[in-house]
mmCIF file of C-alpha atoms in Angstrom:
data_model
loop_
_atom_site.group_PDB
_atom_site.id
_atom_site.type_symbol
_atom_site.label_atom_id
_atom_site.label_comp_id
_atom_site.label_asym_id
_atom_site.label_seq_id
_atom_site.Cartn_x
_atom_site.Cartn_y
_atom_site.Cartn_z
ATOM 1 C CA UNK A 1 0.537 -35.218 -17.799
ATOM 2 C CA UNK A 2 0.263 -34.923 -21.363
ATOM 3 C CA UNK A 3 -1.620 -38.493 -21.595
ATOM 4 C CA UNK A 4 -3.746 -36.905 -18.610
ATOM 5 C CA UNK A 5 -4.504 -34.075 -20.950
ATOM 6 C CA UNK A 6 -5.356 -36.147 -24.303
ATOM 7 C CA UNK A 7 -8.444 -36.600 -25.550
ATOM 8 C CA UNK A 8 -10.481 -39.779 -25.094
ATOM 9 C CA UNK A 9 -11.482 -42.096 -28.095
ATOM 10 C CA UNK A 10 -15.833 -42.265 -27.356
ATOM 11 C CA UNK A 11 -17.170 -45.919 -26.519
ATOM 12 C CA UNK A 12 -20.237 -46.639 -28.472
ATOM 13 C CA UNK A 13 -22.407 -49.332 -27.587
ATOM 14 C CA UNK A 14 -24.497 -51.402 -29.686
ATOM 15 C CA UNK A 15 -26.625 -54.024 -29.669
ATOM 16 C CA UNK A 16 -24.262 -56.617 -32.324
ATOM 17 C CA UNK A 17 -21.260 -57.903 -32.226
ATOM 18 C CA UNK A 18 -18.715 -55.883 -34.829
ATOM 19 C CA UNK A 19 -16.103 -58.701 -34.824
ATOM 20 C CA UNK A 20 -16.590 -62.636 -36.050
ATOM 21 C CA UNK A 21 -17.385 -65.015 -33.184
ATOM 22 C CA UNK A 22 -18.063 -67.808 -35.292
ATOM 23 C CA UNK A 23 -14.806 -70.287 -36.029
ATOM 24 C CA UNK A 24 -16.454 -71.119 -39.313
ATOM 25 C CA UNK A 25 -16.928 -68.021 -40.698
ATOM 26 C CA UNK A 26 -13.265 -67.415 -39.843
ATOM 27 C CA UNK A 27 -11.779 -70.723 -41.218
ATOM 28 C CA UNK A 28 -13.996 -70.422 -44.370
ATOM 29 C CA UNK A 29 -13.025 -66.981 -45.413
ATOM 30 C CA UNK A 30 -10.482 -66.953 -48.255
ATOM 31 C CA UNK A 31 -6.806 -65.205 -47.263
ATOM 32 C CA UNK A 32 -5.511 -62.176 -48.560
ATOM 33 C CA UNK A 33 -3.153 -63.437 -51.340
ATOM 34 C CA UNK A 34 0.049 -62.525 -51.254
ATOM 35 C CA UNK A 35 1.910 -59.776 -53.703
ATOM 36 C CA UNK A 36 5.448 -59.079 -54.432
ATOM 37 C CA UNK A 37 6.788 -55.504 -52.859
ATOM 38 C CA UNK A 38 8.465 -53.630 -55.274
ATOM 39 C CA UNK A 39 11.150 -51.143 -53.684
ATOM 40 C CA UNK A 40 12.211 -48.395 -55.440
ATOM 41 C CA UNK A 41 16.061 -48.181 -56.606
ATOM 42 C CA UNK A 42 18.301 -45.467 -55.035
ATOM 43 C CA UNK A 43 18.303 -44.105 -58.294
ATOM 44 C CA UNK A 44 14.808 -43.696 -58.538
ATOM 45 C CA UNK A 45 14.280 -42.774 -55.164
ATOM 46 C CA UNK A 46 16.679 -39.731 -56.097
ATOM 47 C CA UNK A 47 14.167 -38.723 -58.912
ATOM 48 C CA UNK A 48 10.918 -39.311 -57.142
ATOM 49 C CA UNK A 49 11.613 -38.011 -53.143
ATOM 50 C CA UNK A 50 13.190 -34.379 -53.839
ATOM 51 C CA UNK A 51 10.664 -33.990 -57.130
ATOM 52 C CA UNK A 52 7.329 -34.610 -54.452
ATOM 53 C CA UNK A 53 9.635 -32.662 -51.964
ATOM 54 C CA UNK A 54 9.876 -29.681 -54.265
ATOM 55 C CA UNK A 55 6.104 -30.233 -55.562
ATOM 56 C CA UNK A 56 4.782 -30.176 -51.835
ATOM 57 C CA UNK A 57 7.306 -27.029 -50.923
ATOM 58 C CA UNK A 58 6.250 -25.613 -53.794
ATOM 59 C CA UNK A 59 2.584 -25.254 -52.920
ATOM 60 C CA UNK A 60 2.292 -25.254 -49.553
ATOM 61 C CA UNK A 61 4.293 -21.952 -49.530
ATOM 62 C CA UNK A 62 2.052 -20.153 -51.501
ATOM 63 C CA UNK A 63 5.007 -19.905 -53.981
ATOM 64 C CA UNK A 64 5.362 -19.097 -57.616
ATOM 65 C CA UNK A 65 7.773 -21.142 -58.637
ATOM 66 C CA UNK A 66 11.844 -21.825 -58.667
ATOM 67 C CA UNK A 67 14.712 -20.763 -60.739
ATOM 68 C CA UNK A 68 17.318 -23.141 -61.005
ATOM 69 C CA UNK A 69 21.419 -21.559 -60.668
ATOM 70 C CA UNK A 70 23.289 -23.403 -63.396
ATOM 71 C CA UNK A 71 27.092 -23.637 -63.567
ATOM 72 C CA UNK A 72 27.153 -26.733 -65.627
ATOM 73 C CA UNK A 73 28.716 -29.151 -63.089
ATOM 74 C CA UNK A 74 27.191 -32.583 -61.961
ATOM 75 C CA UNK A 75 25.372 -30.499 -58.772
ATOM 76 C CA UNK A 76 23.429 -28.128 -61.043
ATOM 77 C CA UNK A 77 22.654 -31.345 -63.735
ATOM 78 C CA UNK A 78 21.167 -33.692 -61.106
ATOM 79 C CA UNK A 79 19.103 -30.503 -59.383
ATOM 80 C CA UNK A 80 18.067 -29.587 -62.973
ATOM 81 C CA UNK A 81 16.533 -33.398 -63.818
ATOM 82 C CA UNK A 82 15.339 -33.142 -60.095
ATOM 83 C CA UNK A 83 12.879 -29.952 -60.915
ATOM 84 C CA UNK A 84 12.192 -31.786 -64.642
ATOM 85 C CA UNK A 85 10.897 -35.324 -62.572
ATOM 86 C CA UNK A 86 9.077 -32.741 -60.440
ATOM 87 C CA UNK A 87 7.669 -31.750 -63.683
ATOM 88 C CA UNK A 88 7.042 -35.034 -65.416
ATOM 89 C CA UNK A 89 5.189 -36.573 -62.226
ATOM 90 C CA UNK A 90 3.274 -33.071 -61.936
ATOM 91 C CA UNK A 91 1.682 -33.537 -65.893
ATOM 92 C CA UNK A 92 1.166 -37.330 -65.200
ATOM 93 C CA UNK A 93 -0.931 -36.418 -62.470
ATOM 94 C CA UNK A 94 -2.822 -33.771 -64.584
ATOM 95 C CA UNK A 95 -3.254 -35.484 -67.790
ATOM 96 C CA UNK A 96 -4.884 -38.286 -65.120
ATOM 97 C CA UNK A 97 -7.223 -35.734 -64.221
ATOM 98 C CA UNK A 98 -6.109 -35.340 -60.665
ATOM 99 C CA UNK A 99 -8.301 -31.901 -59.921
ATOM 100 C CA UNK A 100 -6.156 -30.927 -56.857
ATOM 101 C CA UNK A 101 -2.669 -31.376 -58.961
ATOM 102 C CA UNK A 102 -4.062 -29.077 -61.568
ATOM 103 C CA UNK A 103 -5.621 -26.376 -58.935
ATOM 104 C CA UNK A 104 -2.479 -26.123 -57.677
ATOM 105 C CA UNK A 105 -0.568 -25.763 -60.621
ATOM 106 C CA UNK A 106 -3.359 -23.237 -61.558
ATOM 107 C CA UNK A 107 -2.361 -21.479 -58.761
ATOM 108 C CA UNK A 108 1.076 -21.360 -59.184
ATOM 109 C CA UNK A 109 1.421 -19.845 -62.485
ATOM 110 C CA UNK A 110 -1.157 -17.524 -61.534
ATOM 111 C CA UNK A 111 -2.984 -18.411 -64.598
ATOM 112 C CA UNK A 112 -7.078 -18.551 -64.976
ATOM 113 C CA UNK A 113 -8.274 -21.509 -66.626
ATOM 114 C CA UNK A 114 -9.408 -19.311 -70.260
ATOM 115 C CA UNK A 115 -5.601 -17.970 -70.454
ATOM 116 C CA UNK A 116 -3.112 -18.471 -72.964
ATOM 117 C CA UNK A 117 0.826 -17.256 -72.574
ATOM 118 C CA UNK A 118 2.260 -14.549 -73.550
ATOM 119 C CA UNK A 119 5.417 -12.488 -73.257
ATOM 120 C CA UNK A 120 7.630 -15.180 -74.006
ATOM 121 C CA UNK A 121 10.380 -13.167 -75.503
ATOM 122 C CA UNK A 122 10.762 -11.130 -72.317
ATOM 123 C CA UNK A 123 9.769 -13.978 -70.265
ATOM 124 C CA UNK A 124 12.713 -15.983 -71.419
ATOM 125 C CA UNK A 125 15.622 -12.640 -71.352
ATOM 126 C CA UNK A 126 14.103 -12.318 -67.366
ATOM 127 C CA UNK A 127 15.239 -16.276 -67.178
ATOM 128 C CA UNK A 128 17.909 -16.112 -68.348
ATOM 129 C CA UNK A 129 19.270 -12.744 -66.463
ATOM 130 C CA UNK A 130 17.764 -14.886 -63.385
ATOM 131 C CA UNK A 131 20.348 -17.730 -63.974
ATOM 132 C CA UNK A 132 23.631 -15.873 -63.307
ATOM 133 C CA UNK A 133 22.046 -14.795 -59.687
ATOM 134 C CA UNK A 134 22.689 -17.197 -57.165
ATOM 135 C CA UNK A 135 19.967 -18.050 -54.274
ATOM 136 C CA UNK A 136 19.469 -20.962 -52.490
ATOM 137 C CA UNK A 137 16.127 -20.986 -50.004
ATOM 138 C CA UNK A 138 16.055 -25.097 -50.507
ATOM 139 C CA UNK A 139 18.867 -27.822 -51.228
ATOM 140 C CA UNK A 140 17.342 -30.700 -52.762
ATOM 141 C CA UNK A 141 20.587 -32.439 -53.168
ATOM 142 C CA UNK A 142 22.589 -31.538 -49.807
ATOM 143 C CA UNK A 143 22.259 -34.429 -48.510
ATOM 144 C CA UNK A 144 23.178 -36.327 -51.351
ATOM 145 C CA UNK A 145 27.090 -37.922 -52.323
ATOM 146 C CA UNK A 146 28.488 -36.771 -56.263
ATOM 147 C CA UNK A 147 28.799 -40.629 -56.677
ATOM 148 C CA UNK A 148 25.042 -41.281 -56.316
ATOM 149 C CA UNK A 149 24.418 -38.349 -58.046
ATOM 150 C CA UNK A 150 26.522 -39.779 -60.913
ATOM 151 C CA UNK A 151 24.380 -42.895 -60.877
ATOM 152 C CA UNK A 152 21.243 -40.842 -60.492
ATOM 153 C CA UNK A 153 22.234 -38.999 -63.806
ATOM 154 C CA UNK A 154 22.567 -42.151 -65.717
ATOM 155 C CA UNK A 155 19.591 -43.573 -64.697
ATOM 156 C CA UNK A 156 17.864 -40.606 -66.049
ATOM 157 C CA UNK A 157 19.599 -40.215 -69.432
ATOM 158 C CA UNK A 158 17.839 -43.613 -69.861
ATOM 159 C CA UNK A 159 14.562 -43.148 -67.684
ATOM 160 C CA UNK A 160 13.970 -40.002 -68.999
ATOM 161 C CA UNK A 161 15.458 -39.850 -72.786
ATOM 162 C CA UNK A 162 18.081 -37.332 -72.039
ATOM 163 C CA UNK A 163 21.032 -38.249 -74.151
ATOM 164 C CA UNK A 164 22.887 -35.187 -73.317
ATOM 165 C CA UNK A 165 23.363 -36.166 -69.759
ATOM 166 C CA UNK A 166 26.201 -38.211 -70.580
ATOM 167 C CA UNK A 167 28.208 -35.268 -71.039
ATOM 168 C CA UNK A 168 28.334 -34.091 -67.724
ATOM 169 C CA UNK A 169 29.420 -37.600 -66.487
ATOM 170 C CA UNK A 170 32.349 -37.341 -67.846
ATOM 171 C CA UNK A 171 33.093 -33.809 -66.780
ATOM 172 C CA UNK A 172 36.004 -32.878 -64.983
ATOM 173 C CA UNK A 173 34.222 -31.405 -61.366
ATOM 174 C CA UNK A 174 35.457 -27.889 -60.668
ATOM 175 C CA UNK A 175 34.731 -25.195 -58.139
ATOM 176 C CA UNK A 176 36.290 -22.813 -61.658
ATOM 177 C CA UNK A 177 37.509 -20.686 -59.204
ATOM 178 C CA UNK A 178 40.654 -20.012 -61.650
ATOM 179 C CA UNK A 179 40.557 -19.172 -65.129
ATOM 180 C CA UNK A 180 40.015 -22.296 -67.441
ATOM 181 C CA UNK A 181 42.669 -22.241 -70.239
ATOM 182 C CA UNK A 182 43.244 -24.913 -72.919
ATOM 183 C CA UNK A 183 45.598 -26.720 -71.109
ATOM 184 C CA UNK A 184 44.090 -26.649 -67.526
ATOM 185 C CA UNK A 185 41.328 -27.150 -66.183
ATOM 186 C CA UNK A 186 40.406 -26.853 -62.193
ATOM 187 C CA UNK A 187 39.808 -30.132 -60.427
ATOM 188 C CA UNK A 188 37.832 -30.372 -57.678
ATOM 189 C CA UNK A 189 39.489 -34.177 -56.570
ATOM 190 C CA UNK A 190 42.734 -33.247 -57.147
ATOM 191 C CA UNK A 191 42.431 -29.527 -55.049
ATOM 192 C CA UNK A 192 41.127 -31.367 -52.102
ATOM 193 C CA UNK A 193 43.561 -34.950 -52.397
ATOM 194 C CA UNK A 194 41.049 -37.732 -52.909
ATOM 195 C CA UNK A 195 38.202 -38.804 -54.978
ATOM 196 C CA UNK A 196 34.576 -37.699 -54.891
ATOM 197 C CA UNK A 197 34.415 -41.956 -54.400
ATOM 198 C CA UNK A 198 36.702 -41.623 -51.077
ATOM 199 C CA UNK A 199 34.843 -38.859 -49.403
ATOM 200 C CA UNK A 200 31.601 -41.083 -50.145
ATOM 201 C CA UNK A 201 33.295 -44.040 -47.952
ATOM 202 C CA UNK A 202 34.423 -41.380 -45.291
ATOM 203 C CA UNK A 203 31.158 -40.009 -45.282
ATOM 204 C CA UNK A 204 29.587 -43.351 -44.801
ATOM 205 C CA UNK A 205 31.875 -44.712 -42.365
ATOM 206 C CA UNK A 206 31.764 -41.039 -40.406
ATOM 207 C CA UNK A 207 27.924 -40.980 -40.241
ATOM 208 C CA UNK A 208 26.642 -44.309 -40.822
ATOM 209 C CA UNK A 209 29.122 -46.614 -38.742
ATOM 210 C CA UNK A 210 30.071 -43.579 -36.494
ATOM 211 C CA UNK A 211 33.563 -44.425 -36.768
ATOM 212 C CA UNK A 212 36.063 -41.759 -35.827
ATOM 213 C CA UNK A 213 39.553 -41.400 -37.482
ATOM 214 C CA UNK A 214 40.744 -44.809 -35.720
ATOM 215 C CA UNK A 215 37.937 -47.163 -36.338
ATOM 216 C CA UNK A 216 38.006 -45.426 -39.971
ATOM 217 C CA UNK A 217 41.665 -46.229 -40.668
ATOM 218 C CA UNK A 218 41.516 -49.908 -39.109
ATOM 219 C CA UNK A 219 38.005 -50.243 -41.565
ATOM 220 C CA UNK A 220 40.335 -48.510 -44.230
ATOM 221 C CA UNK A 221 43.200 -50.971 -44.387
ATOM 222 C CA UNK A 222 40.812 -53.791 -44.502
ATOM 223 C CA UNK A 223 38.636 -52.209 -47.332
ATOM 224 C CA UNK A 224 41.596 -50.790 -49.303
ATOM 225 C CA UNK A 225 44.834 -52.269 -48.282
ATOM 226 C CA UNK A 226 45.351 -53.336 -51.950
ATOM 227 C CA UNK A 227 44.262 -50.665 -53.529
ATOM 228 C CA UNK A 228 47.106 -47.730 -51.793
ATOM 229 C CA UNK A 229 50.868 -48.469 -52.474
ATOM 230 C CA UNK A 230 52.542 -47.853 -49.500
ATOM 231 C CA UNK A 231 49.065 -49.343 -47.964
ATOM 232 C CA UNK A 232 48.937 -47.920 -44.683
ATOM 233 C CA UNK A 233 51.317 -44.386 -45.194
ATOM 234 C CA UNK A 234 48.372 -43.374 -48.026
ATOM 235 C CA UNK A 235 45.296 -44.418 -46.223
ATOM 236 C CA UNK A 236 46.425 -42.859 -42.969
ATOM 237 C CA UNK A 237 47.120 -39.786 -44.467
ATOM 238 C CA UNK A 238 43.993 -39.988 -46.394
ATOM 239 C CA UNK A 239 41.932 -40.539 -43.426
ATOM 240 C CA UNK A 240 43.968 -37.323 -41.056
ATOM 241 C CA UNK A 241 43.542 -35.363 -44.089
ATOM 242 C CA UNK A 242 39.141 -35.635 -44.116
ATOM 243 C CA UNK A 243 38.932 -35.614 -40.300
ATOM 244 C CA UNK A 244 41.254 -32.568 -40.341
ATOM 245 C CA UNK A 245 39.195 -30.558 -43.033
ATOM 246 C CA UNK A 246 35.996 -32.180 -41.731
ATOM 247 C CA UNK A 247 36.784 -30.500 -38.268
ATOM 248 C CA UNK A 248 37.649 -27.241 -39.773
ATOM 249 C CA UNK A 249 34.851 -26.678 -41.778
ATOM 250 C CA UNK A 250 32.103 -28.509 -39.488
ATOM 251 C CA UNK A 251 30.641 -24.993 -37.859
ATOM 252 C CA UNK A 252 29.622 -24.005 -41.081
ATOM 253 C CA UNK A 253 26.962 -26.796 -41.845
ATOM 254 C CA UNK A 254 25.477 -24.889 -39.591
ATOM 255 C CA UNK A 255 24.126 -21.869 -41.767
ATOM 256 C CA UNK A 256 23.513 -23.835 -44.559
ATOM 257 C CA UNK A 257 20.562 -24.013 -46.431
ATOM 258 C CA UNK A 258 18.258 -27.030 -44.931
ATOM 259 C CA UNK A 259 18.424 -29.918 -47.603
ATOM 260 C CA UNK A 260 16.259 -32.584 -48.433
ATOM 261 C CA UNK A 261 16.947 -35.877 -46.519
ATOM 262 C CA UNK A 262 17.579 -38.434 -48.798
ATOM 263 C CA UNK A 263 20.157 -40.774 -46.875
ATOM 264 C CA UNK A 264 21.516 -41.661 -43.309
ATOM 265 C CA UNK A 265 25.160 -40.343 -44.432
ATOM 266 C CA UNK A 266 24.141 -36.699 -44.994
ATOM 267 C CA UNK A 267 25.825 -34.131 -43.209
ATOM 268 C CA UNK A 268 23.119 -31.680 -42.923
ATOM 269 C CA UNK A 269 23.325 -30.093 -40.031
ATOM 270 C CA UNK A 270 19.503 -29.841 -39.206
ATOM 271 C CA UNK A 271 17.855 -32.504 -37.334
ATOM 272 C CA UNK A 272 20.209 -35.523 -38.636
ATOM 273 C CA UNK A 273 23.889 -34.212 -37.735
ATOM 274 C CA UNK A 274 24.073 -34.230 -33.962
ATOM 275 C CA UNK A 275 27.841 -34.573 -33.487
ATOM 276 C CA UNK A 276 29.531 -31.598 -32.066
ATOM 277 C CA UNK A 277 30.020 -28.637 -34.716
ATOM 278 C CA UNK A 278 33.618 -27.645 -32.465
ATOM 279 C CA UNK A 279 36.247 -30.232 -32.646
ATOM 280 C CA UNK A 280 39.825 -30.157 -31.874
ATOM 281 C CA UNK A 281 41.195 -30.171 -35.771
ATOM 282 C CA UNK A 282 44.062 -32.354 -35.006
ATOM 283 C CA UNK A 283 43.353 -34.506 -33.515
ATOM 284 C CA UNK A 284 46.169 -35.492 -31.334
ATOM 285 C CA UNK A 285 45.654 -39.012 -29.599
ATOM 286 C CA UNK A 286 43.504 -40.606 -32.583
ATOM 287 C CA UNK A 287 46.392 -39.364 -34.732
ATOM 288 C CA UNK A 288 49.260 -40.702 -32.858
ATOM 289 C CA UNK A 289 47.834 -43.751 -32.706
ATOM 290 C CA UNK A 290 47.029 -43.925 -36.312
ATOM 291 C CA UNK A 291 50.954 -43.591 -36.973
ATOM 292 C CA UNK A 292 51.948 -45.849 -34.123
ATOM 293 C CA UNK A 293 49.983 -48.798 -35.956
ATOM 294 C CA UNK A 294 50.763 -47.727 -39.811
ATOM 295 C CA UNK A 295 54.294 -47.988 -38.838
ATOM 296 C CA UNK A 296 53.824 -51.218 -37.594
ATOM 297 C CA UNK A 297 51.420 -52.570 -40.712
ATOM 298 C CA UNK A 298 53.136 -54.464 -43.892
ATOM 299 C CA UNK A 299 52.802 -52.811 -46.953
ATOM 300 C CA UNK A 300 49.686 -55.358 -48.221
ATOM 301 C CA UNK A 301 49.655 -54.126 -51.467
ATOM 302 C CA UNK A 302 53.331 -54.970 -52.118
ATOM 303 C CA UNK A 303 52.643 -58.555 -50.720
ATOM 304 C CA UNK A 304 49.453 -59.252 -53.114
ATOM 305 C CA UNK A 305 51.801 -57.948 -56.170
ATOM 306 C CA UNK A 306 54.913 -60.116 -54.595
ATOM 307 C CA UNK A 307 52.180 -63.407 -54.496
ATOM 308 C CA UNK A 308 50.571 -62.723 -58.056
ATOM 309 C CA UNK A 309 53.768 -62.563 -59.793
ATOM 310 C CA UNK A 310 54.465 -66.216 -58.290
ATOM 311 C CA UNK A 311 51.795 -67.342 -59.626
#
């Protein structure tokens, strides 16, 4: 029906032939030469997709522009470089003379083209008073892991001349949900018992593979079975720990704010998540049989150590 319903493309005829009938015309025109395809790093895919994302949100909504929540952690960084590519790209564009790019950033600032800014003193107390409120209407880096947002960040302290971005690499992550003392400091990894580097495998293996907590642990002891001492006790609990909290905290993926789609692991719910959002959180016969072969399994990392001290 709907093919039914679609519009016809119109014949036209005229009196010549539109396509070459002669073989020595064809044989005697000179090939395209080729050209080598340059493809974009993930770390520059990071700084150029959300920044045209935000750009394009930006003014197609009629908008006036975003304020960015900053709590100092490695989420707020990356967004922060995200909305300053957005702006680099954005003046490129302009100093080019592209007249659309600078309508639309006329637009935007609500700004005729004979004005000059003022205000700035109370501009910047209304900023800052702004930056303590938190709002989220997009997520530019949802669907994103902290351990590409790491690399991300040091791309750009070199891309982009930002020394100072080094010092959030090296920052301890933290929800600071509990008062930060000189002695202690909140961690994030250490709260939820593994590494911002294990839930990126997880998430891969959960999302991209679609592996469930069996096929993840068999992957697992391949992948890391010299890594965990005892081998297979660690990385099964590891893996019944994520699948557990994963389950648990699934449904709520499902408010969230929409983020930008940036790689096949991301968990946004929207579009790209289409697993169940219910799950049984324990998982009972992938569990069992997790422990029924970890019982089973040598302790590989024990081995290796046993083999390299003969050596």
């Amino acid at each position: 029906m709907q093919a039914a319903e679609a519009q016809r493309y119109p014949r036209i005829e005229v009196p010549m032939p539109l396509s070459g009938t002669d073989d020595f015309t064809l044989l005697n025109t000179a090939a395209i030469q080729k050209f080598e395809v340059r493809y974009h790093t993930p770390e520059e895919e990071i700084a150029l997709g959300p920044a045209c994302w935000l750009w394009d949100y930006l003014r197609r909504s009629r908008t006036q522009g975003y304020f960015v929540p900053l709590s100092g952690g490695i989420d707020s960084c990356a967004t922060a470089v995200i909305v300053y590519s957005m702006s680099r790209l954005v003046s490129e564009a302009a100093n080019k003379g592209d007249t659309q790019v600078i309508a639309d950033a006329r637009r935007i600032c609500g700004e005729p083209e004979t004005s000059t800014p003022k205000d700035a003193p109370h501009a910047s107390v209304n900023a800052l008073i702004m930056m303590v409120i938190h709002l989220a209407d997009i997520n530019p880096i949802g669907g994103i892991s902290k351990t590409d947002l790491k690399k991300f960040i040091r791309y750009a302290q070199d891309s982009f001349d930002l020394p100072i971005l080094n010092s959030f690499l090296d920052a301890i992550p933290t929800a600071e949900l509990e008062p930060i003392t000189e002695s202690y400091v909140q961690a994030d990894e250490a709260d939820m018992g593994m590494t911002y580097d294990e839930l990126s495998v997880f998430g891969r293996l959960r999302k991209v593979e679609k592996c469930g907590p069996y096929s993840t642990f068999c992957k697992l002891i391949q992948e890391w079975g010299s890594m965990l001492s005892p081998t297979q006790v660690r990385i099964a609990d590891k893996v019944k720990l994520f699948f557990f909290e994963h389950a648990r905290n699934r449904h709520k993926m499902t408010t969230l704010t929409p983020s930008y789609h940036a790689e096949s692991y991301s968990p946004d719910d929207n579009r790209f998540d289409l697993r169940p959002f219910l799950y049984n959180a324990r998982f009972p016969f992938q569990f069992a049989k997790i422990d029924e072969i970890a019982k089973k399994l040598p302790d590989r990392s024990t081995v290796q150590d046993e083999a390299r001290k003969a050596d």
